[in-house]
């Protein structure tokens, strides 16, 4: 039997005042984004700052960001689960929710960037397997489905617990009952359940690597300086884990505070996630070193212009901020235990997530402004790129929509897996005795 | 005018879809003569509903296959003599006129090139290189841009989803994008809707130099070739080993050999169909072209929402 | 729709000028290609300081024998202001006592244009064209031209050898002149790029006094067949979806099947769970 205190602590609750304000703000921001997108459909991509040279901008950066952050699901749930790090159990639900929200938004963001979203079906009618975009379509769809499954499987016993709880409108209870699919905790069910989660955890790892590697190939399969790299797959995957870990830390801090979950998400969790973030940042720094040092050593003509603009030129302030605040500072600070305490770690994580977004911007746009043929015969503004307000509104709209999806899921799903956590507690207490 | 244009296009699409299903019907059943002569309604190019015979509709669908296959037993090449280019820009204006395009959406640009500080500057007409291994075609997810048997790379504006991956893949920056509803007006001769005329340009899709297959099919030279006052451009069939600018005709292989021709960015393995003759023994001083040159142009696209 | 409006505008602009009828500058030329003769009339008119081509103007073509005018046909000018018509069977076309044809092109009763005509006289000739290829692949091309009336030689006529190409003839010789017998012999040392069957179309352009430009072409077996590029028919990374490389069909689909097969299996798990009794 499950401890009723545990259920009481962890069951989803209606929003309080702050929850409602938060939701309303998100809804408004999202609606502004949708309105701007409606304008974009009417007038075309001319409302953005993109033009013939900088033809990919913050939409694509944002897409890469979403794909990156969605990898957290596989990191925390699958990799940590398979490596037997049971301390991560209270974090699995949060990371899976973030993963699902991010991958849905990745799919929508790429549609936002399309010149002809009305012809989306052409991808299925006329799809060519030779194109990395088709690979991306396939792998994103697959990853979305696996993520949903990996969110749902551990939820089944929780739904069975929640369906007996009171205090919710009937339709929600009905939903819980439907989703609990006759869970009764029988031996067979347990066995199928355990095996299902195990298979999913194994399966999601290659698919997660696949999704971000293929996304990196959208760039690496071209001849352009800064993209033409064999390092790109590993570079993207390692970067994704950094932003994913940052995202989970930020989310667990906020949820712990808001729902008073200090008993379940302990300081030790922050300590461990802090250490993990150091390791991930170091790996990503290593790939960054490869990515910039090698072309900078060789200085091929086109790479030289690109590298120069990054390290010393127009993009240098942004570049060094991203490297400094997003990677070097976390590594140095988080070596000290006091910085791995919840609040400092939360602040660092938020900085990591924000700089990670700008890191994607630095990957996408500067390369496009350093083409092989000189930029001539176009308006001078086309030789640069500055996103318009409309473009920012749409981009912010996608980010708030992701947060909205997370918020809605948090409202109806237990943030910490009740059944799994309870099993885990029983196991550890029997070990101790 | 724009509005009606859209309506017309939509209507055409609908009727094309109807025509498609009609054709499938016609193919699946054995076509008797009677069925062939049955009349179906369709929209003509002037926007009038006309009745045509069912077998003629099938003809249109066969036409789509023909457009994607290209001319048999031909392989087109272009040779550009940089020694003759003086940035007269008549190629640009002719190209824009015949394709109802306008700056800054030029499909053809004359670039001021200077390879390094000490090497001599020169003018280089830059257009789609119609590569034999086109990176743009490789990455297109929906087969909207395609390589034909005759070597020409075209864009199907009815299929393009506007992902711009082809623009990223093209190292020659040969592709442009219709960021807004194109304000182009059709010339009488170019009202035919086809990837072969690249007409009509559509909002949210890419465009590029198409080697003018509609006139090439008639045995005429592309517009940039005929417009050039300095006879810079040569065009011809690789199988015939002959290129011409209208007034002079050369054995392609001999011209290439004698003048030490090269292709742009050979190291990328794209195998372009455009060959450049190096700017040696020039007919014009480089400085003559500066008169027509400005690095940047006026912005014609509205962009009111700048922060 | 637009096309019609444009044509309409063009018509209007001409009718406006009709107040004061414009003078048409007409020029007429004759050309014979492989026994088919063409008349081309070019119509221009003065607009301001420049001459401009007249588009869509009807031109009538006549043949005149001893003062008798006989209509051959009519044709409208194109964008270049040129109207071309084929004369048809020239073997039945009569010539006058001097052995000459007389052709007239005229503009008659056209709104906005004064009537005008232009005449040319042509001496009809016959071409004899022989190609002999020796064993060491040297081709000799013998050309002989004679007047149709009395088989007399057409001497001192310009003659030039070419190979017919898609866009324009490729000249293989300088301009030469026929001798007193109306003959000239060209010699080709090397085979030419030909079609798939190794055929090339050799031709000559001959022009004497009053003969007009006479072209004669013949397909001869003097070509090197080309290597056709078969890449279009092959499965490749550049091909459309129906020609995807096989490895690219096999491996990704195996992966897709493997992953989605497992996922469907897991959905089946869900079904089993929902069916399981206590």
JSON list of N, CA and C in Angstrom, two decimals, chain B residues 5 46 48 68-69 71 73-76 133-134 137-138 143 147-149 188-189 216-217 219-221 235-236 239-242 244 249-251, chain C residues 1-7 79 164-171 190-194 196 226-233 237-241:
[
{"chain": "B", "resi": 5, "resn": "UNK", "atom": "N", "xyz": [-5.55, 37.15, -59.00]},
{"chain": "B", "resi": 5, "resn": "UNK", "atom": "CA", "xyz": [-4.49, 36.24, -59.41]},
{"chain": "B", "resi": 5, "resn": "UNK", "atom": "C", "xyz": [-4.47, 35.00, -58.53]},
{"chain": "B", "resi": 46, "resn": "UNK", "atom": "N", "xyz": [-6.12, 32.32, -69.79]},
{"chain": "B", "resi": 46, "resn": "UNK", "atom": "CA", "xyz": [-6.70, 33.65, -69.68]},
{"chain": "B", "resi": 46, "resn": "UNK", "atom": "C", "xyz": [-7.77, 33.71, -68.61]},
{"chain": "B", "resi": 48, "resn": "UNK", "atom": "N", "xyz": [-10.51, 31.79, -68.40]},
{"chain": "B", "resi": 48, "resn": "UNK", "atom": "CA", "xyz": [-11.85, 31.41, -68.83]},
{"chain": "B", "resi": 48, "resn": "UNK", "atom": "C", "xyz": [-12.04, 29.90, -68.69]},
{"chain": "B", "resi": 68, "resn": "UNK", "atom": "N", "xyz": [9.80, 17.34, -66.02]},
{"chain": "B", "resi": 68, "resn": "UNK", "atom": "CA", "xyz": [10.77, 16.83, -65.06]},
{"chain": "B", "resi": 68, "resn": "UNK", "atom": "C", "xyz": [11.86, 15.99, -65.70]},
{"chain": "B", "resi": 69, "resn": "UNK", "atom": "N", "xyz": [11.57, 15.44, -66.85]},
{"chain": "B", "resi": 69, "resn": "UNK", "atom": "CA", "xyz": [12.56, 14.61, -67.54]},
{"chain": "B", "resi": 69, "resn": "UNK", "atom": "C", "xyz": [13.51, 15.47, -68.38]},
{"chain": "B", "resi": 71, "resn": "UNK", "atom": "N", "xyz": [14.83, 17.55, -72.01]},
{"chain": "B", "resi": 71, "resn": "UNK", "atom": "CA", "xyz": [15.02, 17.19, -73.41]},
{"chain": "B", "resi": 71, "resn": "UNK", "atom": "C", "xyz": [15.92, 15.97, -73.53]},
{"chain": "B", "resi": 73, "resn": "UNK", "atom": "N", "xyz": [18.64, 13.54, -75.30]},
{"chain": "B", "resi": 73, "resn": "UNK", "atom": "CA", "xyz": [19.84, 13.67, -76.15]},
{"chain": "B", "resi": 73, "resn": "UNK", "atom": "C", "xyz": [20.42, 15.08, -76.19]},
{"chain": "B", "resi": 74, "resn": "UNK", "atom": "N", "xyz": [20.22, 15.79, -75.12]},
{"chain": "B", "resi": 74, "resn": "UNK", "atom": "CA", "xyz": [20.85, 17.11, -75.01]},
{"chain": "B", "resi": 74, "resn": "UNK", "atom": "C", "xyz": [21.46, 17.23, -73.62]},
{"chain": "B", "resi": 75, "resn": "UNK", "atom": "N", "xyz": [22.52, 18.00, -73.54]},
{"chain": "B", "resi": 75, "resn": "UNK", "atom": "CA", "xyz": [23.10, 18.30, -72.22]},
{"chain": "B", "resi": 75, "resn": "UNK", "atom": "C", "xyz": [23.69, 19.70, -72.35]},
{"chain": "B", "resi": 76, "resn": "UNK", "atom": "N", "xyz": [23.05, 20.63, -71.66]},
{"chain": "B", "resi": 76, "resn": "UNK", "atom": "CA", "xyz": [23.40, 22.02, -71.91]},
{"chain": "B", "resi": 76, "resn": "UNK", "atom": "C", "xyz": [24.56, 22.48, -71.03]},
{"chain": "B", "resi": 133, "resn": "UNK", "atom": "N", "xyz": [26.04, 17.34, -60.01]},
{"chain": "B", "resi": 133, "resn": "UNK", "atom": "CA", "xyz": [25.78, 16.74, -58.70]},
{"chain": "B", "resi": 133, "resn": "UNK", "atom": "C", "xyz": [25.30, 17.87, -57.80]},
{"chain": "B", "resi": 134, "resn": "UNK", "atom": "N", "xyz": [24.08, 18.34, -58.04]},
{"chain": "B", "resi": 134, "resn": "UNK", "atom": "CA", "xyz": [23.63, 19.56, -57.38]},
{"chain": "B", "resi": 134, "resn": "UNK", "atom": "C", "xyz": [23.33, 19.35, -55.90]},
{"chain": "B", "resi": 137, "resn": "UNK", "atom": "N", "xyz": [19.63, 19.88, -54.97]},
{"chain": "B", "resi": 137, "resn": "UNK", "atom": "CA", "xyz": [18.69, 18.81, -55.29]},
{"chain": "B", "resi": 137, "resn": "UNK", "atom": "C", "xyz": [18.81, 17.69, -54.26]},
{"chain": "B", "resi": 138, "resn": "UNK", "atom": "N", "xyz": [20.07, 17.44, -53.85]},
{"chain": "B", "resi": 138, "resn": "UNK", "atom": "CA", "xyz": [20.32, 16.40, -52.86]},
{"chain": "B", "resi": 138, "resn": "UNK", "atom": "C", "xyz": [19.52, 16.63, -51.59]},
{"chain": "B", "resi": 143, "resn": "UNK", "atom": "N", "xyz": [11.45, 16.97, -53.48]},
{"chain": "B", "resi": 143, "resn": "UNK", "atom": "CA", "xyz": [11.67, 16.85, -54.92]},
{"chain": "B", "resi": 143, "resn": "UNK", "atom": "C", "xyz": [11.10, 18.08, -55.67]},
{"chain": "B", "resi": 147, "resn": "UNK", "atom": "N", "xyz": [16.86, 17.72, -61.06]},
{"chain": "B", "resi": 147, "resn": "UNK", "atom": "CA", "xyz": [17.87, 17.72, -62.12]},
{"chain": "B", "resi": 147, "resn": "UNK", "atom": "C", "xyz": [17.32, 16.95, -63.30]},
{"chain": "B", "resi": 148, "resn": "UNK", "atom": "N", "xyz": [17.37, 17.57, -64.49]},
{"chain": "B", "resi": 148, "resn": "UNK", "atom": "CA", "xyz": [16.79, 16.90, -65.65]},
{"chain": "B", "resi": 148, "resn": "UNK", "atom": "C", "xyz": [17.86, 16.19, -66.46]},
{"chain": "B", "resi": 149, "resn": "UNK", "atom": "N", "xyz": [17.40, 15.36, -67.35]},
{"chain": "B", "resi": 149, "resn": "UNK", "atom": "CA", "xyz": [18.26, 14.62, -68.26]},
{"chain": "B", "resi": 149, "resn": "UNK", "atom": "C", "xyz": [19.16, 15.57, -69.07]},
{"chain": "B", "resi": 188, "resn": "UNK", "atom": "N", "xyz": [3.35, 38.73, -72.19]},
{"chain": "B", "resi": 188, "resn": "UNK", "atom": "CA", "xyz": [2.41, 37.93, -72.97]},
{"chain": "B", "resi": 188, "resn": "UNK", "atom": "C", "xyz": [2.93, 36.52, -73.20]},
{"chain": "B", "resi": 189, "resn": "UNK", "atom": "N", "xyz": [4.21, 36.47, -73.55]},
{"chain": "B", "resi": 189, "resn": "UNK", "atom": "CA", "xyz": [4.77, 35.17, -73.94]},
{"chain": "B", "resi": 189, "resn": "UNK", "atom": "C", "xyz": [4.99, 34.24, -72.75]},
{"chain": "B", "resi": 216, "resn": "UNK", "atom": "N", "xyz": [15.00, 27.70, -74.91]},
{"chain": "B", "resi": 216, "resn": "UNK", "atom": "CA", "xyz": [16.00, 26.73, -75.37]},
{"chain": "B", "resi": 216, "resn": "UNK", "atom": "C", "xyz": [15.32, 25.61, -76.16]},
{"chain": "B", "resi": 217, "resn": "UNK", "atom": "N", "xyz": [14.13, 25.23, -75.68]},
{"chain": "B", "resi": 217, "resn": "UNK", "atom": "CA", "xyz": [13.37, 24.19, -76.37]},
{"chain": "B", "resi": 217, "resn": "UNK", "atom": "C", "xyz": [13.05, 24.59, -77.82]},
{"chain": "B", "resi": 219, "resn": "UNK", "atom": "N", "xyz": [15.01, 26.23, -79.65]},
{"chain": "B", "resi": 219, "resn": "UNK", "atom": "CA", "xyz": [16.24, 26.41, -80.40]},
{"chain": "B", "resi": 219, "resn": "UNK", "atom": "C", "xyz": [16.82, 27.80, -80.27]},
{"chain": "B", "resi": 220, "resn": "UNK", "atom": "N", "xyz": [16.27, 28.58, -79.31]},
{"chain": "B", "resi": 220, "resn": "UNK", "atom": "CA", "xyz": [16.81, 29.92, -79.11]},
{"chain": "B", "resi": 220, "resn": "UNK", "atom": "C", "xyz": [17.71, 29.94, -77.88]},
{"chain": "B", "resi": 221, "resn": "UNK", "atom": "N", "xyz": [18.58, 30.94, -77.82]},
{"chain": "B", "resi": 221, "resn": "UNK", "atom": "CA", "xyz": [19.54, 31.02, -76.72]},
{"chain": "B", "resi": 221, "resn": "UNK", "atom": "C", "xyz": [18.90, 31.69, -75.51]},
{"chain": "B", "resi": 235, "resn": "UNK", "atom": "N", "xyz": [26.53, 29.42, -75.02]},
{"chain": "B", "resi": 235, "resn": "UNK", "atom": "CA", "xyz": [25.61, 28.37, -74.57]},
{"chain": "B", "resi": 235, "resn": "UNK", "atom": "C", "xyz": [25.58, 27.29, -75.63]},
{"chain": "B", "resi": 236, "resn": "UNK", "atom": "N", "xyz": [25.41, 26.06, -75.22]},
{"chain": "B", "resi": 236, "resn": "UNK", "atom": "CA", "xyz": [25.34, 25.01, -76.22]},
{"chain": "B", "resi": 236, "resn": "UNK", "atom": "C", "xyz": [25.10, 23.65, -75.63]},
{"chain": "B", "resi": 239, "resn": "UNK", "atom": "N", "xyz": [26.84, 17.43, -75.90]},
{"chain": "B", "resi": 239, "resn": "UNK", "atom": "CA", "xyz": [26.93, 16.26, -76.79]},
{"chain": "B", "resi": 239, "resn": "UNK", "atom": "C", "xyz": [27.38, 16.69, -78.18]},
{"chain": "B", "resi": 240, "resn": "UNK", "atom": "N", "xyz": [26.97, 17.89, -78.60]},
{"chain": "B", "resi": 240, "resn": "UNK", "atom": "CA", "xyz": [27.41, 18.40, -79.90]},
{"chain": "B", "resi": 240, "resn": "UNK", "atom": "C", "xyz": [28.79, 19.05, -79.81]},
{"chain": "B", "resi": 241, "resn": "UNK", "atom": "N", "xyz": [29.25, 19.21, -78.55]},
{"chain": "B", "resi": 241, "resn": "UNK", "atom": "CA", "xyz": [30.56, 19.82, -78.31]},
{"chain": "B", "resi": 241, "resn": "UNK", "atom": "C", "xyz": [30.64, 21.22, -78.95]},
{"chain": "B", "resi": 242, "resn": "UNK", "atom": "N", "xyz": [29.56, 21.93, -78.89]},
{"chain": "B", "resi": 242, "resn": "UNK", "atom": "CA", "xyz": [29.50, 23.23, -79.55]},
{"chain": "B", "resi": 242, "resn": "UNK", "atom": "C", "xyz": [28.84, 24.26, -78.64]},
{"chain": "B", "resi": 244, "resn": "UNK", "atom": "N", "xyz": [27.75, 28.58, -78.52]},
{"chain": "B", "resi": 244, "resn": "UNK", "atom": "CA", "xyz": [27.64, 29.77, -79.36]},
{"chain": "B", "resi": 244, "resn": "UNK", "atom": "C", "xyz": [27.10, 30.93, -78.54]},
{"chain": "B", "resi": 249, "resn": "UNK", "atom": "N", "xyz": [30.59, 30.77, -82.96]},
{"chain": "B", "resi": 249, "resn": "UNK", "atom": "CA", "xyz": [30.34, 29.39, -82.54]},
{"chain": "B", "resi": 249, "resn": "UNK", "atom": "C", "xyz": [31.67, 28.69, -82.40]},
{"chain": "B", "resi": 250, "resn": "UNK", "atom": "N", "xyz": [31.84, 27.97, -81.29]},
{"chain": "B", "resi": 250, "resn": "UNK", "atom": "CA", "xyz": [33.11, 27.29, -81.03]},
{"chain": "B", "resi": 250, "resn": "UNK", "atom": "C", "xyz": [32.89, 25.83, -80.73]},
{"chain": "B", "resi": 251, "resn": "UNK", "atom": "N", "xyz": [33.93, 25.04, -81.00]},
{"chain": "B", "resi": 251, "resn": "UNK", "atom": "CA", "xyz": [34.00, 23.70, -80.43]},
{"chain": "B", "resi": 251, "resn": "UNK", "atom": "C", "xyz": [34.22, 23.89, -78.95]},
{"chain": "C", "resi": 1, "resn": "UNK", "atom": "N", "xyz": [-5.87, 36.76, -69.26]},
{"chain": "C", "resi": 1, "resn": "UNK", "atom": "CA", "xyz": [-6.50, 38.04, -69.00]},
{"chain": "C", "resi": 1, "resn": "UNK", "atom": "C", "xyz": [-5.54, 39.18, -69.27]},
{"chain": "C", "resi": 2, "resn": "UNK", "atom": "N", "xyz": [-4.37, 39.08, -68.57]},
{"chain": "C", "resi": 2, "resn": "UNK", "atom": "CA", "xyz": [-3.36, 40.11, -68.74]},
{"chain": "C", "resi": 2, "resn": "UNK", "atom": "C", "xyz": [-2.88, 40.17, -70.18]},
{"chain": "C", "resi": 3, "resn": "UNK", "atom": "N", "xyz": [-2.73, 38.97, -70.74]},
{"chain": "C", "resi": 3, "resn": "UNK", "atom": "CA", "xyz": [-2.24, 38.89, -72.11]},
{"chain": "C", "resi": 3, "resn": "UNK", "atom": "C", "xyz": [-3.16, 39.68, -73.02]},
{"chain": "C", "resi": 4, "resn": "UNK", "atom": "N", "xyz": [-4.44, 39.50, -72.82]},
{"chain": "C", "resi": 4, "resn": "UNK", "atom": "CA", "xyz": [-5.40, 40.18, -73.69]},
{"chain": "C", "resi": 4, "resn": "UNK", "atom": "C", "xyz": [-5.30, 41.67, -73.53]},
{"chain": "C", "resi": 5, "resn": "UNK", "atom": "N", "xyz": [-5.19, 42.10, -72.27]},
{"chain": "C", "resi": 5, "resn": "UNK", "atom": "CA", "xyz": [-5.12, 43.54, -72.03]},
{"chain": "C", "resi": 5, "resn": "UNK", "atom": "C", "xyz": [-3.91, 44.12, -72.75]},
{"chain": "C", "resi": 6, "resn": "UNK", "atom": "N", "xyz": [-2.78, 43.39, -72.65]},
{"chain": "C", "resi": 6, "resn": "UNK", "atom": "CA", "xyz": [-1.57, 43.88, -73.29]},
{"chain": "C", "resi": 6, "resn": "UNK", "atom": "C", "xyz": [-1.74, 44.02, -74.79]},
{"chain": "C", "resi": 7, "resn": "UNK", "atom": "N", "xyz": [-2.30, 42.98, -75.39]},
{"chain": "C", "resi": 7, "resn": "UNK", "atom": "CA", "xyz": [-2.50, 43.02, -76.84]},
{"chain": "C", "resi": 7, "resn": "UNK", "atom": "C", "xyz": [-3.41, 44.20, -77.18]},
{"chain": "C", "resi": 79, "resn": "UNK", "atom": "N", "xyz": [7.52, 39.24, -82.94]},
{"chain": "C", "resi": 79, "resn": "UNK", "atom": "CA", "xyz": [8.07, 40.29, -82.09]},
{"chain": "C", "resi": 79, "resn": "UNK", "atom": "C", "xyz": [9.26, 41.00, -82.73]},
{"chain": "C", "resi": 164, "resn": "UNK", "atom": "N", "xyz": [25.70, 21.42, -88.82]},
{"chain": "C", "resi": 164, "resn": "UNK", "atom": "CA", "xyz": [24.47, 21.93, -88.23]},
{"chain": "C", "resi": 164, "resn": "UNK", "atom": "C", "xyz": [24.47, 21.63, -86.73]},
{"chain": "C", "resi": 165, "resn": "UNK", "atom": "N", "xyz": [24.23, 22.64, -85.94]},
{"chain": "C", "resi": 165, "resn": "UNK", "atom": "CA", "xyz": [24.16, 22.47, -84.49]},
{"chain": "C", "resi": 165, "resn": "UNK", "atom": "C", "xyz": [22.86, 23.01, -83.97]},
{"chain": "C", "resi": 166, "resn": "UNK", "atom": "N", "xyz": [22.56, 22.71, -82.69]},
{"chain": "C", "resi": 166, "resn": "UNK", "atom": "CA", "xyz": [21.24, 22.99, -82.14]},
{"chain": "C", "resi": 166, "resn": "UNK", "atom": "C", "xyz": [20.87, 24.47, -82.20]},
{"chain": "C", "resi": 167, "resn": "UNK", "atom": "N", "xyz": [21.78, 25.33, -81.78]},
{"chain": "C", "resi": 167, "resn": "UNK", "atom": "CA", "xyz": [21.43, 26.74, -81.72]},
{"chain": "C", "resi": 167, "resn": "UNK", "atom": "C", "xyz": [21.85, 27.51, -82.96]},
{"chain": "C", "resi": 168, "resn": "UNK", "atom": "N", "xyz": [23.00, 27.13, -83.55]},
{"chain": "C", "resi": 168, "resn": "UNK", "atom": "CA", "xyz": [23.52, 27.90, -84.67]},
{"chain": "C", "resi": 168, "resn": "UNK", "atom": "C", "xyz": [24.46, 27.00, -85.46]},
{"chain": "C", "resi": 169, "resn": "UNK", "atom": "N", "xyz": [24.64, 27.27, -86.77]},
{"chain": "C", "resi": 169, "resn": "UNK", "atom": "CA", "xyz": [25.59, 26.46, -87.52]},
{"chain": "C", "resi": 169, "resn": "UNK", "atom": "C", "xyz": [27.01, 26.71, -87.02]},
{"chain": "C", "resi": 170, "resn": "UNK", "atom": "N", "xyz": [27.82, 25.68, -87.04]},
{"chain": "C", "resi": 170, "resn": "UNK", "atom": "CA", "xyz": [29.21, 25.83, -86.64]},
{"chain": "C", "resi": 170, "resn": "UNK", "atom": "C", "xyz": [30.05, 25.81, -87.91]},
{"chain": "C", "resi": 171, "resn": "UNK", "atom": "N", "xyz": [30.62, 26.95, -88.28]},
{"chain": "C", "resi": 171, "resn": "UNK", "atom": "CA", "xyz": [31.35, 27.04, -89.54]},
{"chain": "C", "resi": 171, "resn": "UNK", "atom": "C", "xyz": [32.63, 26.22, -89.48]},
{"chain": "C", "resi": 190, "resn": "UNK", "atom": "N", "xyz": [39.21, 15.67, -89.72]},
{"chain": "C", "resi": 190, "resn": "UNK", "atom": "CA", "xyz": [38.85, 14.95, -88.51]},
{"chain": "C", "resi": 190, "resn": "UNK", "atom": "C", "xyz": [37.35, 14.76, -88.41]},
{"chain": "C", "resi": 191, "resn": "UNK", "atom": "N", "xyz": [36.96, 13.62, -87.86]},
{"chain": "C", "resi": 191, "resn": "UNK", "atom": "CA", "xyz": [35.53, 13.37, -87.65]},
{"chain": "C", "resi": 191, "resn": "UNK", "atom": "C", "xyz": [34.99, 14.38, -86.63]},
{"chain": "C", "resi": 192, "resn": "UNK", "atom": "N", "xyz": [33.70, 14.60, -86.70]},
{"chain": "C", "resi": 192, "resn": "UNK", "atom": "CA", "xyz": [33.08, 15.61, -85.84]},
{"chain": "C", "resi": 192, "resn": "UNK", "atom": "C", "xyz": [32.22, 14.94, -84.77]},
{"chain": "C", "resi": 193, "resn": "UNK", "atom": "N", "xyz": [31.99, 15.63, -83.66]},
{"chain": "C", "resi": 193, "resn": "UNK", "atom": "CA", "xyz": [31.07, 15.07, -82.68]},
{"chain": "C", "resi": 193, "resn": "UNK", "atom": "C", "xyz": [29.69, 14.86, -83.33]},
{"chain": "C", "resi": 194, "resn": "UNK", "atom": "N", "xyz": [29.20, 13.63, -83.25]},
{"chain": "C", "resi": 194, "resn": "UNK", "atom": "CA", "xyz": [27.95, 13.34, -83.92]},
{"chain": "C", "resi": 194, "resn": "UNK", "atom": "C", "xyz": [26.89, 12.89, -82.95]},
{"chain": "C", "resi": 196, "resn": "UNK", "atom": "N", "xyz": [24.05, 9.83, -81.53]},
{"chain": "C", "resi": 196, "resn": "UNK", "atom": "CA", "xyz": [24.28, 8.49, -80.97]},
{"chain": "C", "resi": 196, "resn": "UNK", "atom": "C", "xyz": [24.65, 7.48, -82.04]},
{"chain": "C", "resi": 226, "resn": "UNK", "atom": "N", "xyz": [28.43, 10.29, -79.24]},
{"chain": "C", "resi": 226, "resn": "UNK", "atom": "CA", "xyz": [28.75, 10.80, -77.91]},
{"chain": "C", "resi": 226, "resn": "UNK", "atom": "C", "xyz": [28.42, 9.76, -76.85]},
{"chain": "C", "resi": 227, "resn": "UNK", "atom": "N", "xyz": [29.03, 9.92, -75.69]},
{"chain": "C", "resi": 227, "resn": "UNK", "atom": "CA", "xyz": [28.73, 9.09, -74.53]},
{"chain": "C", "resi": 227, "resn": "UNK", "atom": "C", "xyz": [27.54, 9.71, -73.83]},
{"chain": "C", "resi": 228, "resn": "UNK", "atom": "N", "xyz": [26.37, 9.12, -73.88]},
{"chain": "C", "resi": 228, "resn": "UNK", "atom": "CA", "xyz": [25.27, 9.78, -73.16]},
{"chain": "C", "resi": 228, "resn": "UNK", "atom": "C", "xyz": [25.46, 9.66, -71.65]},
{"chain": "C", "resi": 229, "resn": "UNK", "atom": "N", "xyz": [25.12, 10.71, -70.96]},
{"chain": "C", "resi": 229, "resn": "UNK", "atom": "CA", "xyz": [25.19, 10.73, -69.51]},
{"chain": "C", "resi": 229, "resn": "UNK", "atom": "C", "xyz": [23.97, 9.97, -68.98]},
{"chain": "C", "resi": 230, "resn": "UNK", "atom": "N", "xyz": [24.19, 8.86, -68.32]},
{"chain": "C", "resi": 230, "resn": "UNK", "atom": "CA", "xyz": [23.06, 8.04, -67.89]},
{"chain": "C", "resi": 230, "resn": "UNK", "atom": "C", "xyz": [22.66, 8.32, -66.44]},
{"chain": "C", "resi": 231, "resn": "UNK", "atom": "N", "xyz": [23.29, 9.33, -65.84]},
{"chain": "C", "resi": 231, "resn": "UNK", "atom": "CA", "xyz": [23.06, 9.53, -64.40]},
{"chain": "C", "resi": 231, "resn": "UNK", "atom": "C", "xyz": [21.58, 9.80, -64.10]},
{"chain": "C", "resi": 232, "resn": "UNK", "atom": "N", "xyz": [20.86, 10.32, -65.07]},
{"chain": "C", "resi": 232, "resn": "UNK", "atom": "CA", "xyz": [19.44, 10.60, -64.82]},
{"chain": "C", "resi": 232, "resn": "UNK", "atom": "C", "xyz": [18.66, 9.32, -64.52]},
{"chain": "C", "resi": 233, "resn": "UNK", "atom": "N", "xyz": [19.05, 8.23, -65.16]},
{"chain": "C", "resi": 233, "resn": "UNK", "atom": "CA", "xyz": [18.30, 6.98, -64.99]},
{"chain": "C", "resi": 233, "resn": "UNK", "atom": "C", "xyz": [18.76, 6.18, -63.78]},
{"chain": "C", "resi": 237, "resn": "UNK", "atom": "N", "xyz": [21.78, 10.07, -55.09]},
{"chain": "C", "resi": 237, "resn": "UNK", "atom": "CA", "xyz": [21.40, 11.05, -54.07]},
{"chain": "C", "resi": 237, "resn": "UNK", "atom": "C", "xyz": [20.72, 12.27, -54.70]},
{"chain": "C", "resi": 238, "resn": "UNK", "atom": "N", "xyz": [20.88, 12.40, -56.02]},
{"chain": "C", "resi": 238, "resn": "UNK", "atom": "CA", "xyz": [20.32, 13.58, -56.69]},
{"chain": "C", "resi": 238, "resn": "UNK", "atom": "C", "xyz": [19.01, 13.24, -57.40]},
{"chain": "C", "resi": 239, "resn": "UNK", "atom": "N", "xyz": [18.60, 11.99, -57.29]},
{"chain": "C", "resi": 239, "resn": "UNK", "atom": "CA", "xyz": [17.44, 11.53, -58.04]},
{"chain": "C", "resi": 239, "resn": "UNK", "atom": "C", "xyz": [16.16, 11.79, -57.24]},
{"chain": "C", "resi": 240, "resn": "UNK", "atom": "N", "xyz": [15.01, 11.76, -57.93]},
{"chain": "C", "resi": 240, "resn": "UNK", "atom": "CA", "xyz": [13.75, 11.88, -57.20]},
{"chain": "C", "resi": 240, "resn": "UNK", "atom": "C", "xyz": [13.47, 10.65, -56.34]},
{"chain": "C", "resi": 241, "resn": "UNK", "atom": "N", "xyz": [12.38, 10.72, -55.59]},
{"chain": "C", "resi": 241, "resn": "UNK", "atom": "CA", "xyz": [12.08, 9.69, -54.58]},
{"chain": "C", "resi": 241, "resn": "UNK", "atom": "C", "xyz": [12.02, 8.28, -55.18]}
]
